[in-house]
Every structure is written in structure tokens, then in C-alpha cells.
Tab-separated table of C-alpha atoms in Angstrom:
chain	number	residue	atom	x	y	z
A	1	MET	CA	29.073	20.587	-60.365
A	2	THR	CA	26.938	17.972	-58.618
A	3	MET	CA	26.059	17.964	-54.959
A	4	ALA	CA	28.258	14.869	-54.433
A	5	THR	CA	31.416	16.542	-55.741
A	6	ALA	CA	30.639	19.809	-53.951
A	7	LEU	CA	30.562	18.136	-50.549
A	8	LYS	CA	33.697	18.425	-48.427
A	9	ASN	CA	34.989	15.086	-47.199
A	10	ILE	CA	35.734	14.076	-43.628
A	11	ILE	CA	37.463	10.713	-43.883
A	12	VAL	CA	37.620	8.166	-41.060
A	13	VAL	CA	40.144	5.400	-41.752
A	14	GLY	CA	39.276	2.186	-39.903
A	15	GLY	CA	35.819	0.861	-39.098
A	16	SER	CA	36.288	-0.983	-35.822
A	17	TYR	CA	34.650	0.153	-32.558
A	18	VAL	CA	36.217	3.606	-32.256
A	19	GLY	CA	36.241	4.367	-35.987
A	20	LYS	CA	32.576	3.346	-36.237
A	21	SER	CA	31.632	5.581	-33.294
A	22	THR	CA	33.626	8.512	-34.686
A	23	ALA	CA	31.986	8.221	-38.114
A	24	GLN	CA	28.473	7.887	-36.701
A	25	GLU	CA	28.861	10.819	-34.300
A	26	LEU	CA	30.357	13.028	-37.023
A	27	ALA	CA	27.447	12.170	-39.341
A	28	ARG	CA	25.045	13.260	-36.616
A	29	VAL	CA	26.482	16.756	-36.221
A	30	VAL	CA	28.436	17.917	-39.289
A	31	PRO	CA	26.824	20.613	-41.467
A	32	SER	CA	25.230	19.725	-44.809
A	33	THR	CA	28.342	21.079	-46.573
A	34	HIS	CA	30.302	18.032	-45.391
A	35	ARG	CA	30.017	14.268	-45.718
A	36	VAL	CA	31.582	11.487	-43.667
A	37	LEU	CA	33.363	8.690	-45.526
A	38	LEU	CA	34.347	5.637	-43.484
A	39	ILE	CA	37.037	3.614	-45.277
A	40	GLU	CA	37.419	0.005	-44.176
A	41	PRO	CA	38.828	-3.040	-46.058
A	42	HIS	CA	36.570	-5.554	-44.280
A	43	SER	CA	33.191	-6.292	-45.831
A	44	HIS	CA	31.644	-6.439	-42.349
A	45	PHE	CA	32.125	-4.866	-38.949
A	46	HIS	CA	34.242	-7.228	-36.822
A	47	HIS	CA	32.886	-7.734	-33.305
A	48	LEU	CA	36.378	-8.401	-31.945
A	49	PHE	CA	35.256	-8.826	-28.333
A	50	ALA	CA	33.508	-12.044	-29.347
A	51	PHE	CA	36.344	-13.575	-31.390
A	52	PRO	CA	38.075	-15.325	-28.429
A	53	ARG	CA	34.759	-16.950	-27.407
A	54	PHE	CA	33.568	-17.799	-30.929
A	55	ALA	CA	36.957	-19.377	-31.796
A	56	ILE	CA	36.174	-21.999	-29.127
A	57	LEU	CA	32.386	-22.278	-28.787
A	58	PRO	CA	30.467	-23.389	-31.924
A	59	GLY	CA	27.136	-22.026	-33.082
A	60	HIS	CA	27.494	-18.247	-32.996
A	61	GLU	CA	30.503	-17.471	-35.187
A	62	GLN	CA	28.488	-15.992	-38.076
A	63	LYS	CA	27.070	-13.349	-35.719
A	64	ALA	CA	30.509	-11.759	-35.152
A	65	PHE	CA	30.490	-10.139	-38.616
A	66	ILE	CA	27.865	-7.436	-39.072
A	67	PRO	CA	27.103	-5.651	-42.362
A	68	TYR	CA	27.906	-1.934	-42.532
A	69	THR	CA	24.842	-1.492	-44.773
A	70	ASN	CA	22.849	0.734	-42.394
A	71	LEU	CA	25.683	2.383	-40.470
A	72	PHE	CA	24.457	5.912	-41.188
A	73	SER	CA	20.743	5.315	-41.814
A	74	SER	CA	20.315	4.305	-38.161
A	75	ILE	CA	21.423	7.741	-36.914
A	76	SER	CA	18.862	10.361	-35.971
A	77	GLY	CA	19.746	13.779	-37.361
A	78	ALA	CA	21.995	12.427	-40.111
A	79	THR	CA	21.289	12.456	-43.849
A	80	PRO	CA	22.201	8.832	-44.629
A	81	THR	CA	22.547	9.300	-48.394
A	82	GLN	CA	25.130	12.021	-47.791
A	83	HIS	CA	27.593	9.722	-46.002
A	84	ALA	CA	29.141	6.440	-47.136
A	85	VAL	CA	31.122	3.363	-46.101
A	86	ILE	CA	33.802	2.588	-48.687
A	87	GLN	CA	35.151	-0.942	-48.726
A	88	ALA	CA	38.759	-0.314	-49.679
A	89	ARG	CA	42.225	-0.269	-48.173
A	90	VAL	CA	44.031	3.036	-47.711
A	91	LEU	CA	47.523	2.644	-49.135
A	92	SER	CA	48.830	6.013	-47.946
A	93	VAL	CA	47.720	9.242	-46.310
A	94	GLN	CA	48.844	12.449	-48.008
A	95	PRO	CA	48.320	15.978	-46.588
A	96	ASN	CA	45.023	16.483	-48.456
A	97	HIS	CA	44.060	13.118	-49.954
A	98	VAL	CA	44.292	9.374	-49.421
A	99	ASN	CA	45.350	6.782	-51.979
A	100	LEU	CA	43.076	3.728	-52.129
A	101	ASP	CA	43.772	0.226	-53.424
A	102	ARG	CA	40.798	0.563	-55.790
A	103	GLU	CA	38.786	3.281	-57.459
A	104	TRP	CA	35.847	4.941	-55.772
A	105	GLN	CA	33.618	7.153	-57.909
A	106	GLY	CA	36.142	6.908	-60.724
A	107	SER	CA	39.378	7.572	-58.844
A	108	PRO	CA	41.696	5.842	-56.360
A	109	LYS	CA	42.586	9.288	-54.983
A	110	LEU	CA	40.123	10.670	-52.443
A	111	PRO	CA	40.482	14.292	-51.223
A	112	PHE	CA	39.577	15.374	-47.710
A	113	GLU	CA	39.292	18.445	-45.522
A	114	TYR	CA	39.725	16.493	-42.288
A	115	LEU	CA	40.957	12.974	-41.631
A	116	VAL	CA	40.678	10.746	-38.566
A	117	LEU	CA	43.006	7.757	-38.317
A	118	ALA	CA	41.360	4.938	-36.351
A	119	THR	CA	43.455	2.056	-37.696
A	120	GLY	CA	44.132	0.497	-34.295
A	121	THR	CA	46.550	-2.383	-33.900
A	122	ARG	CA	47.123	-5.783	-35.467
A	123	LEU	CA	46.413	-8.751	-33.219
A	124	SER	CA	47.392	-12.398	-33.587
A	125	GLU	CA	44.646	-14.705	-34.856
A	126	PRO	CA	42.063	-15.503	-33.585
A	127	ALA	CA	41.873	-12.172	-31.702
A	128	GLY	CA	42.332	-10.393	-35.035
A	129	MET	CA	41.554	-11.698	-38.521
A	130	ARG	CA	43.469	-11.519	-41.817
A	131	ASP	CA	40.666	-12.135	-44.305
A	132	ASN	CA	38.266	-9.404	-45.421
A	133	ASP	CA	35.184	-11.423	-46.444
A	134	LYS	CA	32.679	-13.012	-44.090
A	135	VAL	CA	32.678	-16.478	-45.671
A	136	SER	CA	36.438	-16.951	-45.106
A	137	LEU	CA	36.265	-15.524	-41.583
A	138	VAL	CA	33.433	-17.793	-40.472
A	139	ALA	CA	35.303	-20.767	-41.996
A	140	TYR	CA	38.438	-19.820	-40.032
A	141	LEU	CA	36.544	-19.716	-36.710
A	142	ARG	CA	34.884	-23.069	-37.423
A	143	LYS	CA	38.229	-24.693	-38.193
A	144	HIS	CA	39.651	-23.224	-34.986
A	145	GLN	CA	36.738	-24.698	-33.012
A	146	THR	CA	37.427	-28.123	-34.592
A	147	ASP	CA	41.160	-27.915	-33.814
A	148	ILE	CA	40.352	-27.040	-30.202
A	149	LYS	CA	37.929	-29.955	-29.911
A	150	LYS	CA	40.565	-32.411	-31.231
A	151	ALA	CA	43.359	-31.160	-28.948
A	152	SER	CA	43.927	-32.644	-25.521
A	153	SER	CA	46.642	-30.285	-24.237
A	154	ILE	CA	46.477	-26.596	-25.177
A	155	LEU	CA	48.997	-23.829	-24.538
A	156	VAL	CA	47.819	-20.211	-24.459
A	157	ALA	CA	50.693	-17.807	-25.178
A	158	GLY	CA	49.807	-14.534	-23.464
A	159	GLY	CA	48.227	-13.611	-20.135
A	160	GLY	CA	46.337	-10.496	-21.215
A	161	ALA	CA	42.563	-10.229	-21.610
A	162	VAL	CA	42.395	-12.484	-24.696
A	163	GLY	CA	44.529	-15.204	-23.109
A	164	VAL	CA	42.606	-15.136	-19.827
A	165	GLN	CA	39.220	-15.219	-21.541
A	166	MET	CA	40.164	-18.052	-23.898
A	167	ALA	CA	41.726	-20.136	-21.133
A	168	THR	CA	38.669	-19.864	-18.853
A	169	ASP	CA	36.237	-20.571	-21.713
A	170	LEU	CA	38.332	-23.555	-22.796
A	171	LYS	CA	38.550	-25.148	-19.387
A	172	GLU	CA	34.871	-24.600	-18.646
A	173	LEU	CA	33.755	-26.093	-21.979
A	174	TYR	CA	36.345	-28.886	-21.966
A	175	PRO	CA	37.283	-29.634	-18.347
A	176	GLU	CA	39.111	-32.807	-19.428
A	177	LYS	CA	41.656	-30.830	-21.499
A	178	GLU	CA	44.922	-29.589	-20.039
A	179	VAL	CA	45.191	-25.802	-20.422
A	180	THR	CA	48.384	-23.848	-19.669
A	181	VAL	CA	48.853	-20.065	-19.914
A	182	VAL	CA	52.330	-18.573	-20.399
A	183	GLN	CA	52.663	-14.910	-19.448
A	184	SER	CA	55.775	-12.815	-20.100
A	185	ARG	CA	55.262	-10.527	-17.099
A	186	PRO	CA	55.337	-11.522	-13.415
A	187	LYS	CA	51.558	-11.070	-13.142
A	188	LEU	CA	48.546	-11.667	-15.343
A	189	MET	CA	47.081	-8.479	-16.889
A	190	PRO	CA	49.792	-6.320	-15.282
A	191	GLN	CA	48.443	-2.962	-16.525
A	192	TYR	CA	45.778	-3.282	-13.859
A	193	HIS	CA	45.860	-3.192	-10.062
A	194	GLU	CA	47.365	-6.439	-8.722
A	195	LYS	CA	43.984	-7.413	-7.264
A	196	LEU	CA	42.906	-8.416	-10.788
A	197	HIS	CA	45.799	-10.889	-10.973
A	198	GLU	CA	44.607	-12.376	-7.668
A	199	ILE	CA	41.009	-12.703	-8.939
A	200	ILE	CA	42.163	-14.386	-12.171
A	201	LYS	CA	44.572	-16.691	-10.308
A	202	ALA	CA	41.746	-17.818	-8.024
A	203	ARG	CA	39.579	-18.553	-11.076
A	204	PHE	CA	42.452	-20.446	-12.762
A	205	ASP	CA	42.924	-22.522	-9.592
A	206	GLU	CA	39.188	-23.224	-9.446
A	207	LEU	CA	39.102	-24.450	-13.052
A	208	GLY	CA	42.464	-26.250	-12.949
A	209	ILE	CA	44.292	-23.964	-15.393
A	210	LYS	CA	48.075	-23.996	-15.084
A	211	PHE	CA	50.047	-20.828	-15.675
A	212	ILE	CA	53.683	-19.807	-15.999
A	213	THR	CA	54.804	-16.191	-15.541
A	214	GLY	CA	58.008	-14.331	-16.352
A	215	SER	CA	58.682	-15.935	-19.730
A	216	ARG	CA	57.520	-15.932	-23.349
A	217	VAL	CA	56.754	-18.736	-25.765
A	218	LYS	CA	59.277	-19.037	-28.617
A	219	VAL	CA	57.260	-19.304	-31.828
A	220	PRO	CA	59.181	-21.306	-34.471
A	221	GLU	CA	59.676	-19.466	-37.786
A	222	SER	CA	57.821	-22.242	-39.607
A	223	GLY	CA	55.085	-22.354	-36.969
A	224	PHE	CA	54.379	-25.129	-34.518
A	225	PRO	CA	54.657	-28.739	-35.783
A	226	SER	CA	51.637	-30.435	-37.321
A	227	THR	CA	52.704	-33.700	-35.714
A	228	THR	CA	51.597	-33.891	-32.112
A	229	PRO	CA	52.393	-33.773	-29.301
A	230	PHE	CA	55.294	-31.321	-29.453
A	231	ALA	CA	57.622	-29.490	-27.055
A	232	VAL	CA	57.447	-25.727	-26.546
A	233	GLN	CA	60.538	-23.604	-25.914
A	234	LEU	CA	60.389	-20.620	-23.549
A	235	THR	CA	62.589	-17.522	-23.625
A	236	ASN	CA	63.835	-18.232	-20.084
A	237	GLY	CA	65.687	-21.237	-21.531
A	238	SER	CA	63.320	-23.886	-20.252
A	239	THR	CA	61.409	-26.375	-22.385
A	240	LEU	CA	57.844	-27.524	-21.866
A	241	GLU	CA	58.374	-31.095	-22.987
A	242	GLY	CA	56.430	-32.751	-25.782
A	243	LYS	CA	52.889	-32.873	-24.582
A	244	TYR	CA	51.136	-29.982	-26.376
A	245	ASP	CA	49.067	-30.428	-29.504
A	246	PHE	CA	47.692	-26.905	-29.980
A	247	VAL	CA	48.975	-23.377	-29.276
A	248	ILE	CA	46.820	-20.241	-29.146
A	249	LEU	CA	48.732	-17.013	-29.716
A	250	ALA	CA	47.222	-14.275	-27.547
A	251	THR	CA	50.222	-11.981	-27.687
A	252	GLY	CA	50.759	-8.259	-28.145
A	253	GLN	CA	49.521	-5.535	-30.428
A	254	THR	CA	51.344	-4.066	-33.433
A	255	PRO	CA	50.343	-0.488	-34.365
A	256	ASN	CA	48.874	0.028	-37.841
A	257	ASN	CA	50.921	3.152	-38.530
A	258	ASP	CA	52.339	2.436	-42.003
A	259	LEU	CA	49.752	4.606	-43.794
A	260	ILE	CA	51.434	7.824	-42.696
A	261	THR	CA	55.060	6.994	-43.512
A	262	SER	CA	54.942	9.117	-46.679
A	263	LEU	CA	53.868	12.294	-44.854
A	264	VAL	CA	56.599	14.930	-44.975
A	265	THR	CA	57.951	15.817	-41.549
A	266	SER	CA	61.139	17.176	-40.005
A	267	SER	CA	61.703	13.898	-38.200
A	268	PRO	CA	59.793	10.575	-38.222
A	269	SER	CA	59.580	10.834	-34.429
A	270	ASP	CA	57.424	13.966	-34.871
A	271	LEU	CA	54.680	11.693	-36.196
A	272	VAL	CA	55.251	8.374	-34.437
A	273	ASN	CA	56.597	7.585	-30.989
A	274	PRO	CA	59.689	5.459	-31.814
A	275	GLU	CA	59.369	3.568	-28.520
A	276	ASN	CA	55.915	2.131	-29.161
A	277	GLY	CA	54.900	2.955	-32.748
A	278	PHE	CA	51.802	4.948	-31.796
A	279	ILE	CA	50.954	8.287	-33.416
A	280	ARG	CA	51.967	11.324	-31.408
A	281	ILE	CA	48.978	13.524	-30.633
A	282	LYS	CA	48.011	16.664	-28.751
A	283	ARG	CA	45.407	16.503	-26.003
A	284	THR	CA	42.932	17.612	-28.704
A	285	MET	CA	43.622	14.323	-30.586
A	286	GLN	CA	45.199	16.302	-33.448
A	287	PHE	CA	48.542	15.084	-34.774
A	288	ALA	CA	51.316	16.559	-32.622
A	289	ASP	CA	53.153	17.659	-35.787
A	290	GLU	CA	52.123	21.286	-36.322
A	291	LYS	CA	52.024	20.786	-40.106
A	292	TYR	CA	48.880	18.684	-39.814
A	293	PRO	CA	46.223	20.349	-37.620
A	294	HIS	CA	43.502	18.775	-39.820
A	295	LEU	CA	44.716	15.213	-39.115
A	296	PHE	CA	43.511	13.350	-36.027
A	297	ALA	CA	44.304	9.962	-34.476
A	298	VAL	CA	41.897	8.199	-32.151
A	299	GLY	CA	41.669	4.943	-30.221
A	300	ASP	CA	44.414	2.323	-30.082
A	301	ILE	CA	46.648	3.967	-32.710
A	302	ALA	CA	46.884	7.244	-30.746
A	303	ASP	CA	49.731	7.683	-28.256
A	304	THR	CA	47.482	8.737	-25.364
A	305	GLY	CA	49.348	6.931	-22.596
A	306	LEU	CA	46.061	5.204	-21.745
A	307	ARG	CA	45.183	1.526	-21.980
A	308	LYS	CA	44.149	0.394	-25.448
A	309	ALA	CA	40.427	-0.316	-25.187
A	310	ALA	CA	37.101	0.668	-26.739
A	311	ARG	CA	35.759	2.624	-23.749
A	312	PRO	CA	38.539	5.265	-23.561
A	313	GLY	CA	38.618	5.209	-27.378
A	314	ASN	CA	34.950	6.160	-27.588
A	315	ALA	CA	35.512	9.029	-25.151
A	316	GLN	CA	38.343	10.190	-27.428
A	317	ALA	CA	36.007	9.919	-30.438
A	318	ALA	CA	33.670	12.429	-28.776
A	319	THR	CA	36.645	14.789	-28.386
A	320	VAL	CA	37.561	14.426	-32.073
A	321	VAL	CA	33.989	15.150	-33.180
A	322	LYS	CA	33.755	18.348	-31.103
A	323	ASN	CA	37.107	19.582	-32.375
A	324	ILE	CA	36.355	18.907	-36.046
A	325	VAL	CA	33.038	20.746	-35.732
A	326	ALA	CA	34.878	23.651	-34.070
A	327	LEU	CA	37.397	23.796	-36.930
A	328	ILE	CA	34.610	23.708	-39.539
A	329	GLU	CA	33.017	26.668	-37.746
A	330	GLY	CA	36.301	28.581	-37.869
A	331	LYS	CA	37.023	28.151	-34.165
A	332	GLN	CA	40.003	26.544	-32.456
A	333	ALA	CA	40.159	22.912	-31.388
A	334	ARG	CA	40.120	23.134	-27.598
A	335	GLU	CA	38.362	19.986	-26.352
A	336	GLU	CA	40.779	17.607	-24.604
A	337	PHE	CA	40.353	13.868	-24.244
A	338	PRO	CA	39.541	12.627	-20.732
A	339	ARG	CA	42.031	10.629	-18.709
A	340	GLN	CA	40.238	7.793	-16.972
A	341	PRO	CA	41.663	4.992	-14.845
A	342	ALA	CA	41.998	1.736	-16.800
A	343	GLY	CA	38.918	-0.454	-16.643
A	344	ILE	CA	37.694	-3.647	-18.289
A	345	HIS	CA	34.686	-5.922	-18.553
A	346	LEU	CA	36.332	-9.355	-18.498
A	347	THR	CA	34.747	-12.760	-18.979
A	348	LEU	CA	36.013	-15.575	-16.747
A	349	GLY	CA	33.914	-18.329	-18.279
A	350	LEU	CA	30.566	-18.564	-20.055
A	351	LYS	CA	28.549	-16.950	-17.277
A	352	ARG	CA	31.084	-15.518	-14.847
A	353	ASN	CA	32.463	-12.059	-15.630
A	354	ILE	CA	33.692	-9.004	-13.794
A	355	VAL	CA	33.806	-5.278	-14.251
A	356	PHE	CA	37.176	-4.082	-12.931
A	357	ARG	CA	38.467	-0.514	-12.719
A	358	ASN	CA	41.796	0.679	-11.368
A	359	PRO	CA	41.736	3.153	-8.454
A	360	ASN	CA	41.128	6.751	-9.505
A	361	ASP	CA	44.216	8.470	-8.093
A	362	ALA	CA	42.761	11.895	-8.870
A	363	GLU	CA	39.954	11.176	-6.411
A	364	GLY	CA	42.220	9.659	-3.784
A	365	GLU	CA	41.084	6.073	-4.322
A	366	THR	CA	43.454	3.343	-3.184
A	367	GLU	CA	41.387	0.252	-4.006
A	368	PRO	CA	40.054	-0.862	-7.392
A	369	THR	CA	36.363	-1.151	-8.214
A	370	VAL	CA	35.319	-4.791	-8.645
A	371	ILE	CA	31.800	-5.812	-9.722
A	372	PRO	CA	31.430	-9.616	-10.006
A	373	ARG	CA	28.658	-10.939	-12.236
A	374	GLU	CA	27.135	-14.283	-13.223
A	375	ASP	CA	24.996	-12.977	-16.092
A	376	GLY	CA	27.138	-13.956	-19.080
A	377	ARG	CA	25.530	-15.315	-22.246
A	378	GLU	CA	27.068	-17.790	-24.665
A	379	ASP	CA	26.835	-15.338	-27.591
A	380	MET	CA	27.971	-12.412	-25.372
A	381	GLY	CA	24.859	-10.394	-26.274
A	382	VAL	CA	26.031	-9.907	-29.843
A	383	GLU	CA	22.523	-8.929	-31.051
A	384	GLY	CA	22.992	-5.554	-29.382
A	385	TRP	CA	25.867	-4.834	-31.735
A	386	TRP	CA	23.711	-5.641	-34.766
A	387	GLU	CA	21.229	-3.052	-33.513
A	388	ARG	CA	23.984	-0.454	-33.045
A	389	LEU	CA	24.840	-0.868	-36.704
A	390	GLY	CA	21.183	-0.530	-37.701
A	391	VAL	CA	20.729	-4.190	-38.722
A	392	LYS	CA	18.220	-6.668	-37.338
A	393	PRO	CA	19.889	-9.984	-36.473
A	394	GLU	CA	16.679	-11.984	-37.040
A	395	GLY	CA	16.962	-13.704	-40.382
A	396	THR	CA	20.070	-11.763	-41.370
A	397	ALA	CA	22.890	-13.378	-39.409
A	398	GLY	CA	23.547	-15.983	-42.089
A	399	LEU	CA	23.506	-13.638	-45.069
A	400	GLN	CA	26.785	-13.230	-46.949
A	401	TYR	CA	27.819	-9.923	-48.466
A	402	HIS	CA	30.467	-9.903	-51.177
A	403	LEU	CA	32.539	-7.277	-52.963
């Protein structure tokens, strides 16, 4: 038996921010008896935080897709040849193996000792992308930039972080364009302290961005008309008459939970919260279903009760790593994920941005933390993410990697 087949697999499904961090941290600390396999259908790491900006501002779009080539070789303490990134799609998770959409090392069936689900959520384009290869993705962003440039009146459907960031970028880059944000809730970014709504409203007023709250945009089944301008229907029964020629969907998140539907369980609700679609977990990040103590969920897909974001997700990744190491050593998983007040680093234009954190009730805080900044960069400091993946951006940003 070769060394490769003798190694016990720890599989991480999903290579976005939290999955990447989980895989890298596991590779740093697992014993030489185990290897980490990160399974991800995309050819490149998607720097999602930059998608809203790069869908509007030309010149940096190719930098948002970073090769996974050196994901493990950049880690001190890891044996890079032991671990691997597999470009494939997981079709289903079984109790002790995953089924892939293609063969890897001669089989589409990949066994594991531990599995971490970091599949996150699906977002509307351009916040999330459908294609898997870099060439198509860069082409999509460039077309989106062109469509934006041609449009004179733009509607942004959704008043969360993506909608706010795209609206402020749009109006700053193209002050002559009419920009309207439609938000379903009474306030913008309602999961945060209301002071954030006030800050955003002041910025919208400053830039001349219109916004409507308390209603949703009705998206036609066939999509919005190609002939412009067109009217937009709202769920409150009103109509925004025919003046729009482009709509940006910045709405909601759909959990990527379909990989586990074939797992045997007493009740589907043991695995997935029927109210929101997120995977039920213990405070140790293990599946709540007692049948599967070797299965973990982390980041946006996990039903933590916390805001879906990379920062709390990375803290959860550290919890997962400690608990998997404990289980390998024959100990119990005892580490619990931290509960932090919701926070965000939000851009409000090309240079203006804020760090905002809700009050920490546990410490008796009543006011949020607000740190205003004017240090934003057009490319949002994307080079730092290339370095985190062990790749130098100089001379590599334009390279294409294919299957």
C-alpha cells in the first residue's frame, strides 16, 4: 500500500473564505497520518468581497480570481505534497465518503475520516458567480461594467451590504446616473444597530441616491425587458414607472445544503433547520444529529444564529480545527465557537469606508463601535489576498488556469 492510500482523509467541501481558512489551519496541525483535501468546483478562489466593486469599476476584475496552486505550500509547518485541492463538485455526502462529479485518483468516490461542510450560500449575480472558469467570470464582470456604463437609471434591489456598496460606488463613479435602492425591510442593513442605517442614509443623501424601504422588487419570470426604459413592480402594489434601464439584484442568500439530503436521519429537521435551511450544529460545530459526530459545518451554512460573514466564520474554523485534532487524538470535542456581536467593514464609495460593530451586550455596551475611514483603494487591496493564497500578483494576475 502506498503512502497516498494509507493517509486518512479530512475533507473540506467549499473553498471560499472560511473553507480556505479551515483547510489551511488543518494542514498546519494535523498529524502526518492525515491529509487535508479541499474540494471546490471553481478553478480559482473567488474574492467575493471585491465582486460588487469590480462589477462596476473596470481595470481590476481579473484580480478577483486567485489560483489555488500554492494554497498549502504557503503554510509553515505543513507538508504541502501531503494535502491537495481537488477541482470537482461534490454531488452527495455519505456517512464515510463523498461522491464527486468526476474521478480523482481513479474513482469518483472519496472516503474520509472527518468532513467539514463549508458550502456557504448562493448569492445573486454579480455578488456570486455561476461559472467555474476564470475566463468566463472575467468576461461576465466586463460585460456588467459595460451595461452599467450604458445605463442612465439603475435600480438596486436589496439594501444589504452588497446593495449599499454597489449603490455608493455607482453614484460616486457616475454622478450623472439616477440610482435607486429598494429595501424590503424598514431600514437598510437591519441586522445591525439602527445607527448604521442613519450613517448609510446620510451617505445616500450626500451622493443623491434615492431609496425605498418596506417593499421588494418583483422580478419577472423571464427577467427584466431588454427594451429600455421599463417599469418595475413592487410587492407593496406600487409601480416604479418606466424609467429604469438596468436592475442589479443584491437580494438574499440561499443555503447550499443539498449535498446532505441523502444522509439517513430520523427526521430531515435533525439535519437542517426547516425555517432557514441552515445545517443544525452543536456549539462544537459538529452536526447536531448524534449519528454524525465526525461531520462538521462551518461558516454561512452552519445554523449558528450569528450574522453570515467571514470574520465569525474564521473564528468558527479555529473551533473546528481544534475539535478535529482532539478527535484524532482520541479526546472529546469540547471547543465551542465564540459568539461575537455582528460587525462589518463596509465601503461607502471608493475611498470612504467604515468599520461598524454592534454593541456587545455581554459587556454592557449600549452604543455601537463606529470607525470611519477614508483609506479605501480602487482594487480594495486585493493583492493581500493573493499573498494569503501563496501567489504573487506581479505578472500572474492575467494568467488563465484551465481544467
